[in-house]
Coordinates of C-alpha atoms and ligand atoms in Angstrom, one line a residue:
Chain A
M1 CA -76.4 84.6 342.5
R2 CA -76.0 88.2 343.7
I3 CA -79.0 90.3 344.1
P4 CA -79.4 92.7 341.1
V5 CA -79.2 96.4 341.8
L6 CA -82.6 97.0 340.1
E7 CA -85.4 94.5 339.6
I8 CA -88.6 95.8 337.9
S9 CA -91.4 93.3 337.6
E10 CA -94.7 93.7 335.7
V11 CA -94.9 97.4 336.2
R12 CA -97.9 99.2 334.9
K13 CA -98.5 103.0 334.9
A14 CA -101.5 104.9 333.5
F15 CA -102.3 108.6 333.4
G16 CA -106.0 108.7 333.6
S17 CA -107.3 106.3 331.0
E18 CA -104.0 106.4 329.0
V19 CA -101.8 103.4 329.7
V20 CA -98.2 104.6 329.5
L21 CA -96.4 101.5 330.8
E22 CA -97.7 97.9 330.6
D23 CA -96.1 94.7 332.0
I24 CA -92.6 96.1 332.2
S25 CA -90.0 93.7 333.6
I26 CA -86.3 94.6 333.6
T27 CA -83.4 93.3 335.7
V28 CA -80.2 95.4 336.0
P29 CA -77.2 93.6 337.7
E30 CA -74.4 95.6 339.3
H31 CA -71.9 97.4 337.1
T32 CA -74.1 97.0 334.0
A33 CA -75.9 99.4 331.8
T34 CA -79.4 98.9 330.5
V35 CA -80.4 101.1 327.5
L36 CA -84.0 102.0 326.8
I37 CA -84.7 102.8 323.1
G38 CA -88.0 103.7 321.5
A39 CA -89.9 106.5 319.8
S40 CA -90.8 109.6 321.6
G41 CA -93.8 109.0 323.8
S42 CA -93.1 105.3 324.2
G43 CA -92.8 105.7 328.0
K44 CA -89.0 105.8 328.6
S45 CA -89.1 108.9 330.8
T46 CA -92.1 107.7 332.7
L47 CA -90.3 104.4 333.5
L48 CA -87.2 106.3 334.7
R49 CA -89.4 108.6 336.8
C50 CA -91.2 105.6 338.3
I51 CA -87.8 104.1 339.4
N52 CA -87.0 107.4 341.0
L53 CA -90.5 107.5 342.7
L54 CA -91.2 110.8 340.9
E55 CA -94.2 108.9 339.7
L56 CA -96.1 106.1 341.5
V57 CA -96.6 102.8 339.7
D58 CA -100.2 101.5 339.3
D59 CA -99.2 97.9 339.5
G60 CA -96.1 95.6 339.8
T61 CA -93.0 96.1 341.9
I62 CA -89.6 97.8 341.7
K63 CA -86.8 96.5 344.0
L64 CA -83.6 98.3 344.7
D65 CA -80.9 96.1 346.1
G66 CA -83.6 93.6 347.0
Q67 CA -85.7 96.2 348.9
E68 CA -89.1 96.9 347.5
I69 CA -89.2 100.6 346.9
T70 CA -92.8 100.6 345.5
S71 CA -94.1 99.4 348.9
V72 CA -96.3 101.9 350.7
A73 CA -93.9 101.7 353.7
A74 CA -90.9 102.8 351.8
N75 CA -89.6 106.3 352.4
P76 CA -89.2 108.1 349.0
D77 CA -86.6 110.6 350.3
E78 CA -84.5 107.7 351.7
I79 CA -84.6 105.8 348.4
R80 CA -83.8 108.7 346.2
R81 CA -80.6 109.2 348.2
K82 CA -79.4 106.0 346.6
L83 CA -80.4 107.1 343.1
G84 CA -79.0 109.7 340.8
M85 CA -81.0 111.2 337.9
V86 CA -79.9 113.3 335.0
F87 CA -82.5 115.0 332.9
Q88 CA -82.7 116.0 329.2
S89 CA -83.0 119.7 330.2
F90 CA -80.1 119.6 332.7
N91 CA -82.2 121.2 335.4
L92 CA -79.3 122.9 337.2
F93 CA -80.3 125.4 339.8
P94 CA -79.8 128.7 338.1
H95 CA -79.4 130.7 341.3
M96 CA -76.4 128.7 342.5
K97 CA -72.9 128.5 341.3
V98 CA -71.7 125.2 339.8
L99 CA -69.9 124.2 343.0
D100 CA -73.0 125.0 345.1
N101 CA -75.2 123.0 342.8
I102 CA -73.0 120.0 343.4
I103 CA -72.5 120.2 347.1
L104 CA -76.2 121.0 348.0
A105 CA -77.3 117.4 348.3
P106 CA -74.1 116.0 350.0
M107 CA -74.4 118.8 352.6
R108 CA -78.2 118.9 353.1
V109 CA -79.1 115.3 352.6
H110 CA -76.0 113.4 353.6
G111 CA -74.8 115.8 356.3
I112 CA -71.3 116.2 355.0
S113 CA -69.5 119.4 356.0
R114 CA -69.2 122.2 353.4
D115 CA -65.4 121.8 353.2
E116 CA -65.4 118.1 352.7
A117 CA -68.2 118.3 350.2
S118 CA -66.4 121.1 348.3
E119 CA -63.2 119.1 348.2
K120 CA -64.9 116.1 346.7
A121 CA -66.9 118.2 344.3
I122 CA -63.7 119.9 343.0
E123 CA -62.1 116.5 342.6
L124 CA -65.0 115.4 340.4
L125 CA -64.9 118.7 338.4
K126 CA -61.2 118.1 337.8
R127 CA -61.7 114.6 336.7
F128 CA -64.2 115.7 334.1
G129 CA -62.2 118.8 333.1
L130 CA -64.5 121.4 334.5
S131 CA -62.6 122.6 337.5
E132 CA -62.3 126.2 336.3
K133 CA -66.1 126.5 336.1
A134 CA -66.6 125.8 339.8
D135 CA -67.4 129.5 340.6
Q136 CA -69.6 130.3 337.6
Y137 CA -73.3 130.4 337.3
P138 CA -74.8 127.7 335.1
D139 CA -76.0 130.2 332.5
R140 CA -72.4 131.0 331.7
L141 CA -71.7 127.4 330.6
S142 CA -72.4 125.7 327.3
G143 CA -75.1 123.1 327.1
G144 CA -72.6 120.3 327.1
Q145 CA -70.8 121.7 330.1
Q146 CA -74.1 122.2 331.9
Q147 CA -75.1 118.6 331.3
R148 CA -71.7 117.4 332.6
V149 CA -72.2 119.4 335.7
A150 CA -75.6 117.9 336.1
I151 CA -74.0 114.4 335.8
I152 CA -71.4 115.4 338.4
R153 CA -74.1 116.7 340.7
S154 CA -75.9 113.3 340.6
L155 CA -72.6 111.5 341.2
A156 CA -71.7 113.6 344.2
V157 CA -74.1 111.6 346.4
Q158 CA -72.5 108.3 345.3
P159 CA -75.6 106.7 344.0
R160 CA -76.1 103.0 343.7
L161 CA -77.9 103.5 340.4
L162 CA -77.7 106.3 337.8
L163 CA -80.8 107.1 335.7
L164 CA -80.1 109.1 332.5
D165 CA -82.9 110.5 330.5
E166 CA -81.9 111.4 326.9
V167 CA -79.1 113.4 328.3
T168 CA -77.9 114.6 324.9
S169 CA -81.2 115.3 323.2
A170 CA -81.1 119.0 324.1
L171 CA -77.6 119.5 322.9
D172 CA -76.0 120.8 319.7
P173 CA -74.5 117.9 317.7
V174 CA -70.9 119.2 318.4
L175 CA -71.5 119.1 322.1
V176 CA -73.0 115.6 322.3
N177 CA -69.7 113.8 322.3
E178 CA -68.2 115.4 325.5
V179 CA -71.3 114.3 327.4
L180 CA -71.3 110.8 326.0
S181 CA -67.7 110.2 326.8
T182 CA -68.4 111.3 330.4
V183 CA -71.1 108.7 330.6
R184 CA -68.8 106.1 329.0
D185 CA -66.2 106.9 331.6
L186 CA -68.7 106.3 334.4
K187 CA -69.6 102.9 332.9
D188 CA -66.0 102.0 332.7
H189 CA -65.6 102.8 336.4
G190 CA -68.4 100.3 337.2
M191 CA -71.4 102.6 337.6
T192 CA -74.7 100.8 337.3
M193 CA -77.1 102.6 335.1
V194 CA -80.4 102.8 333.2
L195 CA -80.5 105.2 330.3
A196 CA -82.8 106.3 327.6
T197 CA -81.2 107.5 324.4
H198 CA -81.5 108.0 320.7
E199 CA -77.8 107.7 320.1
M200 CA -77.6 104.1 318.8
G201 CA -73.8 104.1 318.3
F202 CA -73.4 105.1 321.9
A203 CA -75.9 102.5 323.0
K204 CA -73.9 99.9 321.3
Q205 CA -70.7 101.0 323.2
V206 CA -72.1 101.2 326.8
A207 CA -75.1 98.8 326.9
D208 CA -75.1 95.4 328.4
E209 CA -78.7 95.1 327.5
V210 CA -81.0 97.0 325.2
C211 CA -84.8 97.2 325.6
F212 CA -87.0 98.4 322.8
L213 CA -90.2 100.1 324.1
E214 CA -93.2 100.8 322.0
K215 CA -96.5 102.2 323.4
G216 CA -95.4 101.4 326.9
R217 CA -94.5 97.7 326.3
I218 CA -91.1 96.1 325.9
L219 CA -91.4 94.6 322.5
E220 CA -87.9 93.1 322.3
W221 CA -84.8 93.0 324.4
G222 CA -81.3 91.5 324.2
S223 CA -77.6 92.2 323.8
P224 CA -76.7 95.4 321.9
E225 CA -75.2 93.4 319.0
Q226 CA -78.3 91.4 318.6
M227 CA -80.8 94.3 319.2
L228 CA -79.1 96.9 317.0
E229 CA -77.8 94.7 314.2
N230 CA -80.1 91.7 314.0
P231 CA -83.4 92.6 315.6
T232 CA -86.0 89.9 315.1
N233 CA -89.1 92.0 315.7
P234 CA -90.2 93.9 312.6
R235 CA -91.2 96.9 314.7
T236 CA -87.7 97.1 316.1
K237 CA -86.3 96.9 312.6
D238 CA -88.6 99.6 311.5
F239 CA -87.7 101.9 314.4
L240 CA -83.9 101.4 313.9
Q241 CA -84.5 102.1 310.2
R242 CA -86.1 105.4 311.0
V243 CA -83.4 106.4 313.5
H244 CA -80.9 105.5 310.8
E245 CA -82.6 107.7 308.3
A246 CA -82.6 110.6 310.8
G247 CA -78.8 110.3 310.6
R248 CA -77.9 109.3 314.1
L249 CA -76.3 105.9 313.7
Chain B
M1 CA -69.7 152.6 323.3
S2 CA -67.4 151.8 326.2
N3 CA -65.4 149.5 324.0
E4 CA -64.9 152.2 321.4
A5 CA -63.8 154.7 324.0
R6 CA -61.3 152.3 325.3
R7 CA -59.8 151.6 321.9
E8 CA -59.6 155.3 321.1
D9 CA -57.3 156.1 324.0
G10 CA -55.3 153.0 322.9
S11 CA -55.2 151.2 326.3
T12 CA -57.1 148.0 325.8
P13 CA -57.0 146.2 329.2
N14 CA -57.1 142.8 327.7
P15 CA -55.0 142.5 324.6
A16 CA -56.3 140.0 322.1
P17 CA -54.7 136.5 322.6
Y18 CA -54.0 136.3 318.8
S19 CA -53.4 139.0 316.2
F20 CA -54.0 139.3 312.5
G21 CA -51.1 141.6 311.7
G22 CA -50.2 144.5 313.9
E23 CA -52.1 147.1 316.0
W24 CA -55.7 147.7 314.9
S25 CA -56.6 151.3 314.0
P26 CA -60.0 152.3 312.7
S27 CA -60.3 152.4 308.9
A28 CA -61.4 155.4 306.9
V29 CA -64.9 154.0 306.7
E30 CA -65.1 153.5 310.4
I31 CA -63.8 157.0 311.2
E32 CA -66.4 158.5 308.8
R33 CA -69.1 156.4 310.4
R34 CA -68.1 157.7 313.9
I35 CA -68.2 161.3 312.8
A36 CA -71.6 160.8 311.3
R37 CA -72.8 159.0 314.4
K38 CA -71.6 161.8 316.7
K39 CA -73.5 164.3 314.5
Q40 CA -76.7 162.3 314.8
V41 CA -76.3 162.1 318.6
R42 CA -75.9 165.9 318.8
R43 CA -78.9 166.5 316.6
K44 CA -81.1 164.2 318.8
A45 CA -80.0 166.0 321.9
L46 CA -80.9 169.4 320.4
I47 CA -84.3 168.2 319.4
A48 CA -85.0 166.8 322.9
A49 CA -83.9 170.1 324.5
I50 CA -86.0 172.3 322.2
S51 CA -89.2 170.2 322.6
S52 CA -88.7 170.0 326.4
I53 CA -88.4 173.8 326.7
L54 CA -91.4 174.3 324.5
V55 CA -93.7 171.9 326.3
L56 CA -92.7 172.5 329.9
G57 CA -92.3 176.3 329.3
T58 CA -95.8 176.5 327.9
L59 CA -97.3 174.6 330.8
A60 CA -95.5 176.8 333.4
T61 CA -96.6 179.9 331.6
I62 CA -100.2 178.8 331.6
V63 CA -100.1 178.0 335.3
I64 CA -98.2 181.1 336.5
T65 CA -100.2 183.6 334.3
S66 CA -103.6 182.1 335.4
P67 CA -105.8 184.5 337.3
G68 CA -105.8 182.4 340.6
W69 CA -102.0 181.7 340.7
K70 CA -101.2 184.5 343.2
V71 CA -103.8 183.2 345.7
L72 CA -102.9 179.6 345.1
S73 CA -99.2 180.1 345.6
A74 CA -99.8 182.0 348.8
T75 CA -102.0 179.3 350.3
F76 CA -100.0 176.3 349.0
F77 CA -96.4 177.5 348.6
H78 CA -95.9 179.8 351.6
W79 CA -92.3 178.5 352.1
S80 CA -91.4 180.4 355.2
Y81 CA -94.5 179.2 356.9
G82 CA -93.8 175.7 355.5
F83 CA -90.3 175.6 357.1
Q84 CA -91.7 176.8 360.4
V85 CA -94.1 173.8 360.6
L86 CA -91.7 171.4 359.1
P87 CA -90.3 170.0 362.4
K88 CA -93.7 169.0 363.6
I89 CA -94.5 167.3 360.3
L90 CA -91.1 165.6 360.3
L91 CA -91.7 164.4 363.9
G92 CA -95.0 162.9 362.8
F93 CA -93.3 161.2 359.9
F94 CA -90.5 159.7 361.9
E95 CA -92.6 158.8 364.9
S96 CA -95.5 157.3 363.0
N97 CA -95.1 156.7 359.3
L98 CA -91.5 155.4 359.4
I99 CA -91.9 153.2 362.5
L100 CA -95.2 151.9 361.1
T101 CA -93.5 151.1 357.8
L102 CA -90.7 149.3 359.5
I103 CA -92.8 147.2 361.8
A104 CA -95.5 146.5 359.1
S105 CA -93.0 145.6 356.3
V106 CA -91.2 143.0 358.5
S107 CA -94.5 141.5 359.7
V108 CA -96.0 141.6 356.2
A109 CA -93.0 139.8 354.8
F110 CA -93.4 137.1 357.4
F111 CA -97.1 136.6 357.2
G112 CA -97.2 137.0 353.4
L113 CA -94.6 134.2 353.1
V114 CA -96.4 131.9 355.5
I115 CA -99.7 132.4 353.8
A116 CA -98.1 131.9 350.3
L117 CA -96.5 128.7 351.6
I118 CA -99.7 127.4 353.0
R119 CA -101.6 128.2 349.8
T120 CA -99.0 126.4 347.6
S121 CA -98.5 123.4 349.8
R122 CA -100.2 120.1 348.9
S123 CA -100.0 118.5 352.3
A124 CA -103.3 116.9 353.4
A125 CA -102.8 118.0 357.0
L126 CA -102.8 121.6 355.9
T127 CA -106.1 121.5 354.0
P128 CA -108.1 123.5 356.6
F129 CA -105.4 126.1 356.7
R130 CA -105.3 126.2 352.9
I131 CA -109.1 127.0 352.9
L132 CA -108.7 129.6 355.6
A133 CA -105.8 131.2 353.8
T134 CA -107.7 131.4 350.5
I135 CA -110.7 133.0 352.2
Y136 CA -108.5 135.5 354.0
V137 CA -106.7 136.5 350.8
D138 CA -109.9 136.9 348.9
L139 CA -111.5 138.9 351.7
F140 CA -108.7 141.4 352.4
R141 CA -107.7 141.9 348.8
G142 CA -111.4 142.8 348.2
I143 CA -112.0 145.3 351.0
P144 CA -110.7 148.9 350.7
M145 CA -107.9 149.4 353.2
L146 CA -109.7 152.4 354.6
L147 CA -112.6 150.2 355.7
V148 CA -110.2 147.7 357.3
I149 CA -108.7 150.5 359.3
F150 CA -112.1 151.6 360.4
L151 CA -113.2 148.1 361.3
V152 CA -110.1 147.3 363.3
G153 CA -109.5 150.8 364.8
F154 CA -113.1 151.3 365.9
G155 CA -114.5 147.8 366.0
I156 CA -112.0 146.1 368.2
P157 CA -112.1 148.7 371.0
A158 CA -116.0 148.6 370.8
L159 CA -115.9 144.9 371.7
Q160 CA -114.4 146.0 375.1
L161 CA -112.5 142.8 375.4
K162 CA -110.2 142.5 378.5
G163 CA -106.5 142.8 377.7
V164 CA -107.0 144.0 374.1
T165 CA -105.4 147.3 373.3
N166 CA -107.2 150.5 372.6
N167 CA -104.0 152.1 371.3
V168 CA -104.9 153.5 367.9
F169 CA -101.3 153.3 366.7
I170 CA -101.1 149.5 367.4
L171 CA -104.6 149.0 365.9
G172 CA -103.5 151.0 362.8
I173 CA -100.5 148.8 362.3
I174 CA -102.6 145.7 362.7
A175 CA -105.0 146.9 360.0
V176 CA -102.1 147.7 357.6
I177 CA -100.5 144.3 358.2
I178 CA -103.8 142.5 357.7
T179 CA -104.4 144.2 354.3
Y180 CA -100.8 144.1 353.0
S181 CA -100.2 140.5 354.0
A182 CA -103.0 139.4 351.7
Y183 CA -101.4 141.3 348.7
V184 CA -97.9 140.2 349.4
A185 CA -98.9 136.6 349.9
E186 CA -100.4 136.6 346.4
V187 CA -97.2 138.1 344.9
I188 CA -95.0 135.5 346.6
R189 CA -97.4 132.7 345.6
S190 CA -97.2 133.8 342.0
G191 CA -93.4 133.7 342.3
I192 CA -93.5 130.2 343.7
L193 CA -95.7 129.0 340.9
T194 CA -93.4 130.3 338.2
V195 CA -90.5 128.1 339.3
H196 CA -90.6 125.3 336.8
P197 CA -91.6 121.9 338.1
S198 CA -88.4 120.4 336.6
Q199 CA -86.5 122.3 339.3
R200 CA -88.5 120.5 342.0
A201 CA -88.0 117.2 340.3
A202 CA -84.2 117.7 340.1
A203 CA -84.1 118.6 343.8
R204 CA -86.3 115.7 344.9
S205 CA -84.3 113.3 342.8
L206 CA -81.1 114.4 344.7
G207 CA -82.9 113.2 347.8
L208 CA -83.8 116.7 349.2
S209 CA -87.0 116.6 351.2
N210 CA -90.0 118.6 350.3
F211 CA -89.1 121.3 352.8
Q212 CA -85.4 121.4 351.7
T213 CA -86.5 121.7 348.1
L214 CA -88.7 124.7 349.0
R215 CA -86.0 126.3 351.2
H216 CA -82.9 125.9 348.9
V217 CA -84.3 125.6 345.4
V218 CA -87.8 127.0 345.0
L219 CA -88.0 130.0 347.4
P220 CA -84.7 131.6 346.4
Q221 CA -85.7 131.6 342.8
A222 CA -89.3 132.7 343.6
I223 CA -88.2 135.6 345.8
R224 CA -85.7 136.8 343.3
R225 CA -88.4 137.0 340.6
V226 CA -90.9 138.9 342.7
T227 CA -88.5 141.4 344.3
P228 CA -89.5 144.2 341.9
P229 CA -93.3 143.9 342.6
L230 CA -92.5 143.5 346.3
L231 CA -90.6 146.8 346.3
N232 CA -93.5 148.4 344.5
D233 CA -95.7 147.2 347.4
L234 CA -93.2 148.7 349.8
V235 CA -93.6 152.1 348.2
A236 CA -97.4 151.8 348.4
L237 CA -97.1 150.7 352.0
I238 CA -95.1 153.8 352.9
K239 CA -97.8 156.0 351.4
D240 CA -100.7 154.1 352.9
T241 CA -99.3 154.4 356.4
G242 CA -100.8 157.9 356.1
L243 CA -104.2 156.4 356.2
V244 CA -104.0 155.5 359.9
S245 CA -104.2 159.3 360.6
I246 CA -108.0 158.9 360.4
L247 CA -107.8 156.9 363.7
G248 CA -106.1 160.0 365.3
V249 CA -102.5 158.8 365.0
T250 CA -100.4 162.0 364.7
D251 CA -98.4 161.1 361.6
A252 CA -97.1 163.5 359.0
I253 CA -100.4 164.0 357.4
R254 CA -102.3 164.5 360.7
A255 CA -99.7 166.9 361.9
A256 CA -100.0 168.9 358.6
Q257 CA -103.8 168.8 358.9
I258 CA -103.7 170.2 362.5
E259 CA -101.5 173.1 361.3
A260 CA -103.5 173.7 358.1
S261 CA -106.8 173.9 360.0
R262 CA -105.3 176.4 362.4
T263 CA -104.1 178.9 359.8
F264 CA -106.2 178.0 356.7
N265 CA -102.9 177.8 354.8
Y266 CA -102.3 174.5 353.0
T267 CA -98.5 174.7 352.8
P268 CA -98.2 172.0 355.5
Y269 CA -99.8 169.5 353.2
V270 CA -97.3 170.3 350.5
M271 CA -94.4 169.9 353.0
A272 CA -95.8 166.5 354.0
A273 CA -96.0 165.5 350.3
I274 CA -92.4 166.6 349.9
I275 CA -91.3 164.5 352.9
F276 CA -93.0 161.4 351.4
L277 CA -91.4 162.0 348.0
C278 CA -88.0 162.2 349.6
V279 CA -88.4 158.6 350.6
T280 CA -90.5 157.2 347.8
I281 CA -88.7 158.6 344.8
P282 CA -85.3 157.0 345.6
L283 CA -87.1 153.8 346.3
T284 CA -89.0 153.9 343.1
R285 CA -85.8 154.5 341.1
F286 CA -84.2 151.6 342.9
T287 CA -87.2 149.4 342.1
D288 CA -86.9 150.3 338.4
R289 CA -83.3 149.4 338.4
T290 CA -84.0 146.1 340.2
L291 CA -86.7 145.3 337.7
R292 CA -84.5 146.1 334.7
K293 CA -81.7 143.9 336.1
S294 CA -84.0 141.0 336.8
I295 CA -85.4 141.2 333.2
E296 CA -81.8 141.2 331.9
R297 CA -81.0 138.2 334.0
Q298 CA -84.0 136.3 332.7
N299 CA -83.2 137.2 329.1
A300 CA -79.7 135.9 329.6
Q301 CA -81.0 132.7 331.1
G302 CA -83.4 132.3 328.1
Q303 CA -80.5 132.5 325.7
A304 CA -78.3 130.0 327.5
Ligands
LIG1 N1 -97.6 113.7 333.9 C1 -98.3 113.2 332.8 N2 -99.6 113.3 332.6 C2 -100.2 112.7 331.6 N3 -99.6 112.1 330.6 C3 -98.3 111.9 330.7 C4 -97.5 112.5 331.8 N4 -96.2 112.2 331.6 C5 -96.1 111.5 330.4 N5 -97.4 111.3 329.9 C6 -97.7 110.6 328.6 O1 -97.0 109.4 328.7 C7 -96.6 108.9 327.5 C8 -95.1 108.6 327.6 O2 -94.4 109.7 327.8 P1 -92.8 109.6 328.1 O3 -92.6 108.7 329.2 O4 -92.3 111.0 328.3 O5 -92.2 109.1 326.8 P2 -90.7 109.2 326.2 O6 -89.8 109.6 327.3 O7 -90.4 107.8 325.7 O8 -90.7 110.1 325.1 C9 -96.8 110.1 326.5 O9 -97.9 109.8 325.7 C10 -97.1 111.2 327.4 O10 -98.0 112.1 326.8
LIG2 MG1 -88.6 111.3 327.4

């Protein structure tokens, strides 16, 4: 069997006395997408930040391509080069044009020349229909366009694994779809990803596995069909019911 | 306003990509509104002019008709004498105040940045430097600069150390740099702290190192935000270079003082003041404009 891209085992994370993640184990094989669902505050962002080493776990291990990244000897800068992360609030660099946002990491982290990095960045912008925005500052773009630029920025370093944290939650409903179809496109091209989302319809389309988090624990997991249509755990049912009522399914 | 003006002369540079039936021309309502608006503008200008003439005129009359005005204007505004001593004062200004400003502002920018970086860093190795930097900033923001100038200018030569300069000009510059670096460090530090942590997180998650994040993401945003207060500090620095005259440096103020004490006429001081104003007023205007622009930019970002 091939080594999975990501292997999380028995991870625990606490902020002070508040336990935010408890006994989390998830395996993400190559070219698959794992979707984290759960109420606000259930620990989805914290889990993604732990994978990215923006937070340190308190127990358990995380392996990337078989290499333990939670080991003390691991170099966080080196590991983050293999990961892409997209945030709910886009977090584009406001003082840089779109193109400069995208080529910053390829140039500074991966030592690619400006010309080569720009060429690749423009290719990506074209692929996602944003090529005419290359010379604009992020604040001139709509939220949906900003988020797509943020996705392109994380793709430009050719990550092994893409982490997406509620990438549509800050967007107007009419802008959600353009971002979701971008993510779907990536999935179709074989990108391995872990994503937190409240868009259940979208989860059903891209997920290979869905994990339901509550109060930092995985209460139930399985295929999207089973999880979203026939959940066995009453809390999962309850949660889906509430999301449904909020009008997002 | 500019849009209206363009439409009136009928040469819109960018014609609308679509049209709802022919050329647009202002309706009767709009024309009436414009006439009314023009009237309002004219009335406001008139009111502003009348009130300015009244207030400023009254003030001028009070000053000029006061009993001591003749004597005062002879001792402070003796222009022919003023122009006669102007070259000496200008020489002092260029040789001392300006050079001092140039050297000090570059050094202050450097040391201020270094201290701000030390104070905002979290590296364990830098802990002792962080403590020292904090003490330094607290100390020199709390002592009047005049005292620092005295302490450095008279204290260091009194130590009679070998190889240490007795040159008052250099000692004066050092005192100015010591004081202003403490202020500027705090301004830059506050700029660094206002950059949102999510910007750091985004940079780090792209694989940028701590230093690269600082260099390419945090500092550019921080410096942009604190440019207006830094320009304010530059104006203050230019004026404060005059303080080194107490060490005996022949700057514009000292040159004026020498002249004034010779003739008991104070016009040289006024000339020195005018020279300072010639530099500081344009700079203050520029600072205002930078501030306004930076606020506009931040508002635009808030809306996005
Ligand atoms: N830096 C932090 N310090 C303290 N508590 C935190 C921190 N980050 C997150 N938390 C807490 O952890 C819990 C989970 O948060 P989060 O992972 O953001 O949930 P989700 O993304 O599912 O909404 C919340 O109760 C939150 O208050
Ligand atoms: Mg979250």
